[in-house]
Each structure stands twice: as C-alpha cells, then as structure tokens.
PDB file of C-alpha atoms in Angstrom:
ATOM      1  CA  MET A  38     167.631  53.192  58.593  1.00  0.00           C
ATOM      2  CA  PHE A  39     170.775  55.078  59.406  1.00  0.00           C
ATOM      3  CA  PHE A  40     173.252  53.017  57.442  1.00  0.00           C
ATOM      4  CA  ILE A  41     176.006  53.084  60.001  1.00  0.00           C
ATOM      5  CA  GLU A  42     177.688  50.555  62.184  1.00  0.00           C
ATOM      6  CA  CYS A  43     177.898  50.892  65.919  1.00  0.00           C
ATOM      7  CA  LEU A  44     181.422  49.674  66.525  1.00  0.00           C
ATOM      8  CA  SER A  45     181.518  49.320  70.254  1.00  0.00           C
ATOM      9  CA  ASP A  46     180.713  50.866  73.545  1.00  0.00           C
ATOM     10  CA  LEU A  47     183.092  53.480  74.793  1.00  0.00           C
ATOM     11  CA  ARG A  48     186.682  54.047  73.793  1.00  0.00           C
ATOM     12  CA  GLU A  49     189.115  56.584  75.086  1.00  0.00           C
ATOM     13  CA  PHE A  50     187.504  60.022  75.134  1.00  0.00           C
ATOM     14  CA  VAL A  51     189.046  62.458  72.680  1.00  0.00           C
ATOM     15  CA  PRO A  52     187.437  65.927  72.749  1.00  0.00           C
ATOM     16  CA  GLU A  53     186.302  67.236  69.362  1.00  0.00           C
ATOM     17  CA  PRO A  54     183.638  69.604  67.995  1.00  0.00           C
ATOM     18  CA  GLU A  55     180.113  68.392  68.583  1.00  0.00           C
ATOM     19  CA  VAL A  56     176.545  68.885  67.415  1.00  0.00           C
ATOM     20  CA  VAL A  57     173.824  68.904  70.068  1.00  0.00           C
ATOM     21  CA  ALA A  58     170.108  68.476  69.387  1.00  0.00           C
ATOM     22  CA  GLY A  59     167.329  68.539  71.940  1.00  0.00           C
ATOM     23  CA  LEU A  60     163.591  68.146  72.244  1.00  0.00           C
ATOM     24  CA  THR A  61     160.992  68.010  74.969  1.00  0.00           C
ATOM     25  CA  PHE A  62     158.067  65.640  75.328  1.00  0.00           C
ATOM     26  CA  ASP A  63     154.705  65.883  77.037  1.00  0.00           C
ATOM     27  CA  GLY A  64     153.027  62.810  78.450  1.00  0.00           C
ATOM     28  CA  ASP A  65     153.474  60.540  81.437  1.00  0.00           C
ATOM     29  CA  PRO A  66     156.274  61.100  82.188  1.00  0.00           C
ATOM     30  CA  ALA A  67     157.118  64.424  80.582  1.00  0.00           C
ATOM     31  CA  GLY A  68     160.735  65.279  80.033  1.00  0.00           C
ATOM     32  CA  GLU A  69     163.440  66.135  77.592  1.00  0.00           C
ATOM     33  CA  LEU A  70     166.020  64.372  75.460  1.00  0.00           C
ATOM     34  CA  GLU A  71     169.394  65.681  74.409  1.00  0.00           C
ATOM     35  CA  LEU A  72     171.608  64.073  71.830  1.00  0.00           C
ATOM     36  CA  LYS A  73     175.233  64.977  71.489  1.00  0.00           C
ATOM     37  CA  ILE A  74     177.266  63.673  68.574  1.00  0.00           C
ATOM     38  CA  SER A  75     180.764  64.451  67.439  1.00  0.00           C
ATOM     39  CA  ALA A  76     180.899  66.637  64.340  1.00  0.00           C
ATOM     40  CA  SER A  77     182.678  63.953  62.350  1.00  0.00           C
ATOM     41  CA  ALA A  78     180.084  61.332  63.261  1.00  0.00           C
ATOM     42  CA  ALA A  79     177.274  63.769  62.478  1.00  0.00           C
ATOM     43  CA  ARG A  80     178.713  64.374  59.029  1.00  0.00           C
ATOM     44  CA  SER A  81     179.153  60.639  58.408  1.00  0.00           C
ATOM     45  CA  VAL A  82     175.628  59.781  59.577  1.00  0.00           C
ATOM     46  CA  SER A  83     174.152  62.603  57.502  1.00  0.00           C
ATOM     47  CA  ALA A  84     175.940  61.478  54.366  1.00  0.00           C
ATOM     48  CA  ASP A  85     174.586  57.966  54.827  1.00  0.00           C
ATOM     49  CA  PHE A  86     171.079  59.175  55.575  1.00  0.00           C
ATOM     50  CA  LEU A  87     170.893  61.527  52.618  1.00  0.00           C
ATOM     51  CA  ALA A  88     172.923  59.297  50.291  1.00  0.00           C
ATOM     52  CA  THR A  89     175.375  62.006  49.403  1.00  0.00           C
ATOM     53  CA  ASP A  90     179.075  62.692  49.762  1.00  0.00           C
ATOM     54  CA  GLU A  91     180.222  64.181  53.043  1.00  0.00           C
ATOM     55  CA  ALA A  92     181.915  67.002  51.182  1.00  0.00           C
ATOM     56  CA  ASP A  93     178.617  68.051  49.586  1.00  0.00           C
ATOM     57  CA  LEU A  94     176.704  68.398  52.853  1.00  0.00           C
ATOM     58  CA  SER A  95     175.656  71.793  54.140  1.00  0.00           C
ATOM     59  CA  GLU A  96     175.603  72.576  57.836  1.00  0.00           C
ATOM     60  CA  GLN A  97     171.799  72.850  57.642  1.00  0.00           C
ATOM     61  CA  GLU A  98     171.508  69.350  56.175  1.00  0.00           C
ATOM     62  CA  ILE A  99     173.658  67.943  58.977  1.00  0.00           C
ATOM     63  CA  HIS A 100     171.529  69.728  61.554  1.00  0.00           C
ATOM     64  CA  ASP A 101     168.331  68.382  59.945  1.00  0.00           C
ATOM     65  CA  VAL A 102     169.611  64.818  60.131  1.00  0.00           C
ATOM     66  CA  VAL A 103     170.858  65.130  63.715  1.00  0.00           C
ATOM     67  CA  CYS A 104     167.466  66.563  64.721  1.00  0.00           C
ATOM     68  CA  GLU A 105     165.702  63.661  63.008  1.00  0.00           C
ATOM     69  CA  LEU A 106     168.019  61.215  64.764  1.00  0.00           C
ATOM     70  CA  ALA A 107     167.115  62.784  68.123  1.00  0.00           C
ATOM     71  CA  ASN A 108     163.432  62.568  67.199  1.00  0.00           C
ATOM     72  CA  MET A 109     163.705  58.881  66.314  1.00  0.00           C
ATOM     73  CA  ILE A 110     165.668  57.949  69.431  1.00  0.00           C
ATOM     74  CA  CYS A 111     163.223  59.814  71.661  1.00  0.00           C
ATOM     75  CA  GLY A 112     160.158  58.275  70.031  1.00  0.00           C
ATOM     76  CA  SER A 113     161.664  54.822  70.128  1.00  0.00           C
ATOM     77  CA  ALA A 114     162.619  55.139  73.803  1.00  0.00           C
ATOM     78  CA  LEU A 115     159.233  56.501  74.830  1.00  0.00           C
ATOM     79  CA  SER A 116     157.432  53.732  72.966  1.00  0.00           C
ATOM     80  CA  ARG A 117     158.939  51.383  75.570  1.00  0.00           C
ATOM     81  CA  VAL A 118     157.211  53.182  78.418  1.00  0.00           C
ATOM     82  CA  GLU A 119     153.948  51.696  79.573  1.00  0.00           C
ATOM     83  CA  SER A 120     151.843  54.804  79.687  1.00  0.00           C
ATOM     84  CA  ALA A 121     148.170  55.552  79.363  1.00  0.00           C
ATOM     85  CA  ALA A 122     149.018  58.961  77.979  1.00  0.00           C
ATOM     86  CA  THR A 123     150.111  59.580  74.410  1.00  0.00           C
ATOM     87  CA  PHE A 124     153.438  61.325  74.193  1.00  0.00           C
ATOM     88  CA  ARG A 125     153.758  64.471  72.155  1.00  0.00           C
ATOM     89  CA  LEU A 126     157.247  65.363  71.049  1.00  0.00           C
ATOM     90  CA  SER A 127     158.337  68.898  70.324  1.00  0.00           C
ATOM     91  CA  THR A 128     160.205  69.747  67.152  1.00  0.00           C
ATOM     92  CA  PRO A 129     163.892  68.941  67.737  1.00  0.00           C
ATOM     93  CA  ARG A 130     166.276  71.858  67.538  1.00  0.00           C
ATOM     94  CA  ILE A 131     169.998  72.372  67.491  1.00  0.00           C
ATOM     95  CA  MET A 132     171.249  73.590  70.840  1.00  0.00           C
ATOM     96  CA  ASP A 133     174.219  75.461  72.105  1.00  0.00           C
ATOM     97  CA  SER A 134     176.800  72.784  72.803  1.00  0.00           C
ATOM     98  CA  ALA A 135     178.010  74.800  75.778  1.00  0.00           C
ATOM     99  CA  ARG A 136     174.936  73.732  77.744  1.00  0.00           C
ATOM    100  CA  ASP A 137     175.178  71.384  80.667  1.00  0.00           C
ATOM    101  CA  ILE A 138     175.148  68.369  78.368  1.00  0.00           C
ATOM    102  CA  ALA A 139     178.763  69.292  77.720  1.00  0.00           C
ATOM    103  CA  THR A 140     179.610  67.360  80.833  1.00  0.00           C
ATOM    104  CA  LEU A 141     178.005  64.166  79.562  1.00  0.00           C
ATOM    105  CA  SER A 142     180.820  63.082  77.296  1.00  0.00           C
ATOM    106  CA  GLU A 143     183.285  63.373  80.126  1.00  0.00           C
ATOM    107  CA  ALA A 144     180.941  61.366  82.328  1.00  0.00           C
ATOM    108  CA  ALA A 145     180.534  58.796  79.572  1.00  0.00           C
ATOM    109  CA  ALA A 146     184.274  58.518  79.211  1.00  0.00           C
ATOM    110  CA  SER A 147     184.693  57.552  82.837  1.00  0.00           C
ATOM    111  CA  ALA A 148     181.772  55.129  82.958  1.00  0.00           C
ATOM    112  CA  SER A 149     182.375  51.415  82.553  1.00  0.00           C
ATOM    113  CA  ASP A 150     178.810  50.801  81.368  1.00  0.00           C
ATOM    114  CA  PRO A 151     177.401  52.517  78.246  1.00  0.00           C
ATOM    115  CA  PHE A 152     174.113  52.865  80.147  1.00  0.00           C
ATOM    116  CA  PHE A 153     174.367  54.912  83.292  1.00  0.00           C
ATOM    117  CA  GLU A 154     172.715  57.671  85.250  1.00  0.00           C
ATOM    118  CA  VAL A 155     173.922  61.114  86.198  1.00  0.00           C
ATOM    119  CA  GLY A 156     171.609  62.782  88.679  1.00  0.00           C
ATOM    120  CA  ASP A 157     168.099  62.084  87.400  1.00  0.00           C
ATOM    121  CA  SER A 158     169.104  61.590  83.777  1.00  0.00           C
ATOM    122  CA  ALA A 159     169.530  58.245  82.024  1.00  0.00           C
ATOM    123  CA  ILE A 160     172.418  58.271  79.601  1.00  0.00           C
ATOM    124  CA  HIS A 161     173.498  55.976  76.791  1.00  0.00           C
ATOM    125  CA  ALA A 162     176.814  56.518  75.057  1.00  0.00           C
ATOM    126  CA  VAL A 163     178.194  54.584  72.081  1.00  0.00           C
ATOM    127  CA  GLU A 164     181.000  54.809  69.580  1.00  0.00           C
ATOM    128  CA  LEU A 165     180.041  55.089  65.945  1.00  0.00           C
ATOM    129  CA  GLY A 166     182.619  54.494  63.265  1.00  0.00           C
ATOM    130  CA  SER A 167     183.543  58.127  63.161  1.00  0.00           C
ATOM    131  CA  GLY A 168     182.893  59.442  66.619  1.00  0.00           C
ATOM    132  CA  ARG A 169     180.896  59.399  69.788  1.00  0.00           C
ATOM    133  CA  LEU A 170     177.142  59.691  70.312  1.00  0.00           C
ATOM    134  CA  VAL A 171     175.686  60.446  73.725  1.00  0.00           C
ATOM    135  CA  VAL A 172     171.958  60.464  74.474  1.00  0.00           C
ATOM    136  CA  SER A 173     170.521  61.806  77.707  1.00  0.00           C
ATOM    137  CA  ILE A 174     166.891  61.506  78.767  1.00  0.00           C
ATOM    138  CA  HIS A 175     165.650  63.456  81.744  1.00  0.00           C
ATOM    139  CA  THR A 176     162.122  63.074  83.064  1.00  0.00           C
ATOM    140  CA  GLU A 177     160.227  64.502  85.989  1.00  0.00           C
ATOM    141  CA  LYS A 178     159.314  60.973  87.046  1.00  0.00           C
ATOM    142  CA  LEU A 179     161.695  58.112  86.351  1.00  0.00           C
ATOM    143  CA  LYS A 180     160.296  55.145  84.417  1.00  0.00           C
ATOM    144  CA  TRP A 181     163.387  53.228  83.479  1.00  0.00           C
ATOM    145  CA  PRO A 182     164.704  51.465  81.578  1.00  0.00           C
ATOM    146  CA  LEU A 183     164.117  53.661  78.538  1.00  0.00           C
ATOM    147  CA  PHE A 184     167.129  52.259  76.758  1.00  0.00           C
ATOM    148  CA  PRO A 185     167.335  48.618  75.662  1.00  0.00           C
ATOM    149  CA  ARG A 186     170.169  46.637  77.203  1.00  0.00           C
TER     150      ARG A 186
ATOM    151  CA  MET B 232     152.932  52.557  36.307  1.00  0.00           C
ATOM    152  CA  ALA B 233     154.182  55.839  37.675  1.00  0.00           C
ATOM    153  CA  TYR B 234     152.660  57.162  40.900  1.00  0.00           C
ATOM    154  CA  ARG B 235     152.000  60.562  42.357  1.00  0.00           C
ATOM    155  CA  VAL B 236     152.969  60.631  46.014  1.00  0.00           C
ATOM    156  CA  LEU B 237     152.783  63.256  48.756  1.00  0.00           C
ATOM    157  CA  ILE B 238     155.250  63.148  51.669  1.00  0.00           C
ATOM    158  CA  VAL B 239     154.236  65.168  54.733  1.00  0.00           C
ATOM    159  CA  ASP B 240     156.938  65.702  57.337  1.00  0.00           C
ATOM    160  CA  ASP B 241     158.427  68.752  59.002  1.00  0.00           C
ATOM    161  CA  SER B 242     161.925  67.282  58.638  1.00  0.00           C
ATOM    162  CA  PRO B 243     163.501  67.992  55.238  1.00  0.00           C
ATOM    163  CA  ALA B 244     165.963  65.175  55.902  1.00  0.00           C
ATOM    164  CA  MET B 245     163.130  62.708  56.472  1.00  0.00           C
ATOM    165  CA  ARG B 246     161.267  63.837  53.355  1.00  0.00           C
ATOM    166  CA  SER B 247     164.418  63.323  51.325  1.00  0.00           C
ATOM    167  CA  PHE B 248     165.011  59.911  52.890  1.00  0.00           C
ATOM    168  CA  VAL B 249     161.461  58.681  52.256  1.00  0.00           C
ATOM    169  CA  ARG B 250     161.586  59.837  48.642  1.00  0.00           C
ATOM    170  CA  ARG B 251     164.846  57.976  48.128  1.00  0.00           C
ATOM    171  CA  VAL B 252     163.525  54.796  49.725  1.00  0.00           C
ATOM    172  CA  ILE B 253     160.421  54.861  47.525  1.00  0.00           C
ATOM    173  CA  LEU B 254     162.599  55.077  44.441  1.00  0.00           C
ATOM    174  CA  LEU B 255     164.989  52.400  45.729  1.00  0.00           C
ATOM    175  CA  SER B 256     161.980  50.162  46.305  1.00  0.00           C
ATOM    176  CA  GLY B 257     161.286  50.171  42.586  1.00  0.00           C
ATOM    177  CA  PHE B 258     158.292  52.489  42.548  1.00  0.00           C
ATOM    178  CA  GLU B 259     158.303  54.855  39.626  1.00  0.00           C
ATOM    179  CA  LEU B 260     157.230  58.346  40.619  1.00  0.00           C
ATOM    180  CA  SER B 261     155.744  60.704  38.093  1.00  0.00           C
ATOM    181  CA  GLU B 262     155.434  63.337  40.816  1.00  0.00           C
ATOM    182  CA  CYS B 263     156.669  63.465  44.396  1.00  0.00           C
ATOM    183  CA  PHE B 264     155.207  66.382  46.330  1.00  0.00           C
ATOM    184  CA  ASP B 265     156.149  67.314  49.849  1.00  0.00           C
ATOM    185  CA  ALA B 266     154.696  69.410  52.628  1.00  0.00           C
ATOM    186  CA  GLY B 267     155.949  70.494  56.049  1.00  0.00           C
ATOM    187  CA  ASP B 268     152.670  69.922  57.888  1.00  0.00           C
ATOM    188  CA  GLY B 269     149.031  68.974  57.397  1.00  0.00           C
ATOM    189  CA  ARG B 270     147.878  72.450  56.506  1.00  0.00           C
ATOM    190  CA  GLU B 271     150.417  72.770  53.722  1.00  0.00           C
ATOM    191  CA  ALA B 272     149.462  69.302  52.506  1.00  0.00           C
ATOM    192  CA  LEU B 273     145.745  70.130  52.390  1.00  0.00           C
ATOM    193  CA  SER B 274     146.500  73.291  50.470  1.00  0.00           C
ATOM    194  CA  LEU B 275     148.469  71.317  47.922  1.00  0.00           C
ATOM    195  CA  LEU B 276     145.703  68.726  47.615  1.00  0.00           C
ATOM    196  CA  GLN B 277     143.280  71.429  46.545  1.00  0.00           C
ATOM    197  CA  HIS B 278     144.939  71.483  43.144  1.00  0.00           C
ATOM    198  CA  GLU B 279     147.018  68.281  42.899  1.00  0.00           C
ATOM    199  CA  TRP B 280     145.804  64.691  42.984  1.00  0.00           C
ATOM    200  CA  VAL B 281     148.038  61.989  44.488  1.00  0.00           C
ATOM    201  CA  ASP B 282     147.857  58.204  44.594  1.00  0.00           C
ATOM    202  CA  ALA B 283     149.177  57.932  48.155  1.00  0.00           C
ATOM    203  CA  ILE B 284     150.145  60.084  51.124  1.00  0.00           C
ATOM    204  CA  LEU B 285     152.910  59.303  53.608  1.00  0.00           C
ATOM    205  CA  THR B 286     152.660  61.443  56.719  1.00  0.00           C
ATOM    206  CA  ASP B 287     154.399  62.010  60.022  1.00  0.00           C
ATOM    207  CA  ILE B 288     152.331  62.651  63.159  1.00  0.00           C
ATOM    208  CA  ASN B 289     154.248  65.157  65.245  1.00  0.00           C
ATOM    209  CA  MET B 290     154.505  68.309  63.175  1.00  0.00           C
ATOM    210  CA  PRO B 291     154.239  71.967  64.088  1.00  0.00           C
ATOM    211  CA  GLY B 292     151.151  73.660  62.714  1.00  0.00           C
ATOM    212  CA  MET B 293     148.668  70.942  61.767  1.00  0.00           C
ATOM    213  CA  ASP B 294     149.769  67.541  63.051  1.00  0.00           C
ATOM    214  CA  GLY B 295     149.144  64.165  61.439  1.00  0.00           C
ATOM    215  CA  GLU B 296     146.047  63.342  63.482  1.00  0.00           C
ATOM    216  CA  GLU B 297     144.251  66.546  62.534  1.00  0.00           C
ATOM    217  CA  PHE B 298     145.362  66.072  58.943  1.00  0.00           C
ATOM    218  CA  LEU B 299     143.813  62.592  58.887  1.00  0.00           C
ATOM    219  CA  ARG B 300     140.575  63.882  60.434  1.00  0.00           C
ATOM    220  CA  LEU B 301     140.222  66.560  57.790  1.00  0.00           C
ATOM    221  CA  LEU B 302     141.035  64.137  54.991  1.00  0.00           C
ATOM    222  CA  ALA B 303     138.363  61.749  56.278  1.00  0.00           C
ATOM    223  CA  ALA B 304     135.824  64.578  56.389  1.00  0.00           C
ATOM    224  CA  ASP B 305     136.382  65.450  52.745  1.00  0.00           C
ATOM    225  CA  ASP B 306     134.225  63.510  50.277  1.00  0.00           C
ATOM    226  CA  VAL B 307     136.954  63.494  47.637  1.00  0.00           C
ATOM    227  CA  LEU B 308     140.208  63.372  49.581  1.00  0.00           C
ATOM    228  CA  ARG B 309     139.108  60.546  51.880  1.00  0.00           C
ATOM    229  CA  SER B 310     139.732  58.057  49.070  1.00  0.00           C
ATOM    230  CA  ILE B 311     143.470  58.763  49.003  1.00  0.00           C
ATOM    231  CA  PRO B 312     145.306  56.039  50.941  1.00  0.00           C
ATOM    232  CA  VAL B 313     147.449  57.320  53.810  1.00  0.00           C
ATOM    233  CA  ILE B 314     150.446  55.626  55.391  1.00  0.00           C
ATOM    234  CA  VAL B 315     151.629  57.032  58.711  1.00  0.00           C
ATOM    235  CA  ILE B 316     155.377  57.108  59.377  1.00  0.00           C
ATOM    236  CA  SER B 317     156.127  57.849  63.007  1.00  0.00           C
ATOM    237  CA  THR B 318     158.544  57.217  65.852  1.00  0.00           C
ATOM    238  CA  ASP B 319     155.561  56.403  68.071  1.00  0.00           C
ATOM    239  CA  ALA B 320     155.243  52.625  68.251  1.00  0.00           C
ATOM    240  CA  THR B 321     152.642  52.497  71.010  1.00  0.00           C
ATOM    241  CA  GLN B 322     149.536  50.435  70.272  1.00  0.00           C
ATOM    242  CA  THR B 323     147.370  53.264  71.587  1.00  0.00           C
ATOM    243  CA  ARG B 324     148.633  55.628  68.927  1.00  0.00           C
ATOM    244  CA  ILE B 325     148.623  53.034  66.136  1.00  0.00           C
ATOM    245  CA  ARG B 326     145.003  52.050  66.865  1.00  0.00           C
ATOM    246  CA  ARG B 327     143.926  55.679  66.961  1.00  0.00           C
ATOM    247  CA  LEU B 328     145.563  56.559  63.652  1.00  0.00           C
ATOM    248  CA  MET B 329     144.176  53.473  61.947  1.00  0.00           C
ATOM    249  CA  ALA B 330     140.720  54.341  63.304  1.00  0.00           C
ATOM    250  CA  LEU B 331     141.101  57.802  61.794  1.00  0.00           C
ATOM    251  CA  GLY B 332     141.547  56.235  58.391  1.00  0.00           C
ATOM    252  CA  ALA B 333     145.232  55.421  57.956  1.00  0.00           C
ATOM    253  CA  ARG B 334     145.746  52.379  55.703  1.00  0.00           C
ATOM    254  CA  GLY B 335     149.234  51.623  57.002  1.00  0.00           C
ATOM    255  CA  TYR B 336     151.560  52.493  59.863  1.00  0.00           C
ATOM    256  CA  ILE B 337     155.357  52.393  59.799  1.00  0.00           C
ATOM    257  CA  THR B 338     157.461  53.054  62.878  1.00  0.00           C
ATOM    258  CA  LYS B 339     160.790  54.816  62.570  1.00  0.00           C
ATOM    259  CA  PRO B 340     163.478  53.706  62.245  1.00  0.00           C
ATOM    260  CA  PHE B 341     162.481  51.348  59.449  1.00  0.00           C
ATOM    261  CA  VAL B 342     164.183  49.391  56.700  1.00  0.00           C
ATOM    262  CA  PRO B 343     163.361  50.068  53.033  1.00  0.00           C
ATOM    263  CA  GLU B 344     161.599  46.700  52.702  1.00  0.00           C
ATOM    264  CA  THR B 345     159.014  47.791  55.264  1.00  0.00           C
ATOM    265  CA  LEU B 346     158.070  50.883  53.311  1.00  0.00           C
ATOM    266  CA  ARG B 347     157.973  48.920  50.086  1.00  0.00           C
ATOM    267  CA  ALA B 348     155.651  46.320  51.612  1.00  0.00           C
ATOM    268  CA  GLU B 349     153.307  48.972  52.999  1.00  0.00           C
ATOM    269  CA  LEU B 350     153.179  50.808  49.687  1.00  0.00           C
ATOM    270  CA  GLU B 351     152.532  47.585  47.766  1.00  0.00           C
ATOM    271  CA  ALA B 352     149.732  46.631  50.162  1.00  0.00           C
ATOM    272  CA  THR B 353     148.227  50.105  50.128  1.00  0.00           C
ATOM    273  CA  LEU B 354     148.360  50.559  46.367  1.00  0.00           C
ATOM    274  CA  GLY B 355     147.457  46.932  45.662  1.00  0.00           C
ATOM    275  CA  VAL B 356     150.448  46.336  43.418  1.00  0.00           C
ATOM    276  CA  THR B 357     153.617  44.268  43.382  1.00  0.00           C
ATOM    277  CA  VAL B 358     156.804  45.962  42.267  1.00  0.00           C
ATOM    278  CA  ASP B 359     159.596  43.926  40.711  1.00  0.00           C
TER     279      ASP B 359
END
C-alpha cells in the first residue's frame, strides 16, 4: 500500500530531522504507539502514498501520511493480539520530536536485532530507502510479540 | 458506467489514496464525495445519492459502527452498499461490522486489487 521498499534492517545511525506521530489505544491491553521517521523518509513515503512529487508536498500532507502510517501499523500490530476486547485507536497526531522517543533511534542504532525492548516498550526499527523508521509500542500489560519476525 | 462514491475517513491522506486506487482500478467516477466522519457523511447523504460507501471505523465524532447502525435504520439509505476499510483485522470486529450491514471488509494496508475486487463484488460488475 505504501509503495516503498524496505532495504534492510539497521545501518549506521546518522542523525537527521525527524517526524514523530503517536496514538493511544484502549482495549486489552491498552497502550500507546509512537512512530518516528526521518524527514527524508517521511517525504518519500508521502510522495508515494499520494502519488505526487516530493517537491509538491506540503508539511500538512506529510504529517497526514505519517499519522496514517502510524494508524495502520498500530492496527495491524494489535490485530495480532488475542484479545476478547475490541481495540479502539485514538486519532494519530504529530508529536514533539523532543519527547522521550528521541532516545529510540540511538537505542536502535546500537541494537543488533531490529526487534528489541527498551524498558517495557517493544521496538522495531528498519531502514527505508531514504531513511530510518522506528516504531515503539508500550502497553500496561505485555502481550508480545506484537511485531512479526 | 460512472459511479457515485462516498469515502468516509478522518484522514485526508487516506481519502486521497482510496480515491486514487478506485480510479486506478478502472472504475469511472461521476462523483466522488468525502466526509471526515459518520455525521458528516449522513448530512451529505440527505441531499446526495451514492452507489457505494467506503468507510473507516475509528473516526472522531461519529465512528464507523454508529454510522452503519444509522444507515441500517434508514429505510432509504440502508440500500446503499457499504465497504469497511480498517486497520482492525480481528474476526470479532469483522463479524460485528458485517452483522451491522457492511457488504465488504478490507483491512489496511491493502493492495489495489483487493479494493477493486470488493467494489466489483459489491456493485455486481466487472471492470476491464
């Protein structure tokens, strides 16, 4: 659906501007998901998704696509959880990239496995063609694995 | 034949994507309306007729489940076929939405062929 290619797991970490989207979910378990993507990858993904040139994209359009990406990843991950409760996802929103998720890329850079845990969060980090994407899911009650291996 | 379609989703990016996929699938659209939630969609349906509705579930304001309930309760609007497009792939949710009257259910992310197949089945047509 997003017409991009996931090139590999993690390469050398090079800091660059990022877009962060987050949402919460109610259900069993309840929790939150944060998605952090490099600005260049966000622009590339958005151009593919909206079938337009990167140069023509507005910041709002990029934010809309990143929010939708977070929504899809969260819904897809939660659909793997065996739960009697139906999950309800909040509307994704763009977050201040200075939040604590700022540490996730550094953690991803030092991890040998693209799937790992920091504290009580499960994290998946991948390289897209044009940058890095890091997803963190935190729940009050762990029901892993949320990410496919 | 050209169709009149309503896309209900709070994400402008998703509405744009669905519209593009419908056109890429070969469906000719005479009108493509959109709405940000169920309430806005119902308001639009008071004065516009559509051949099919594609709706998300999780939306602020009126969500997809309530939207489907109100469509089913309306003697006129209940005949409009509805396809749900959602990230929720759980059987519990799918069964509930189909019981509420949805004719089709697509889980995101999806490939264009999936949407095309659902639209063809729902509208009873085959598009070249």
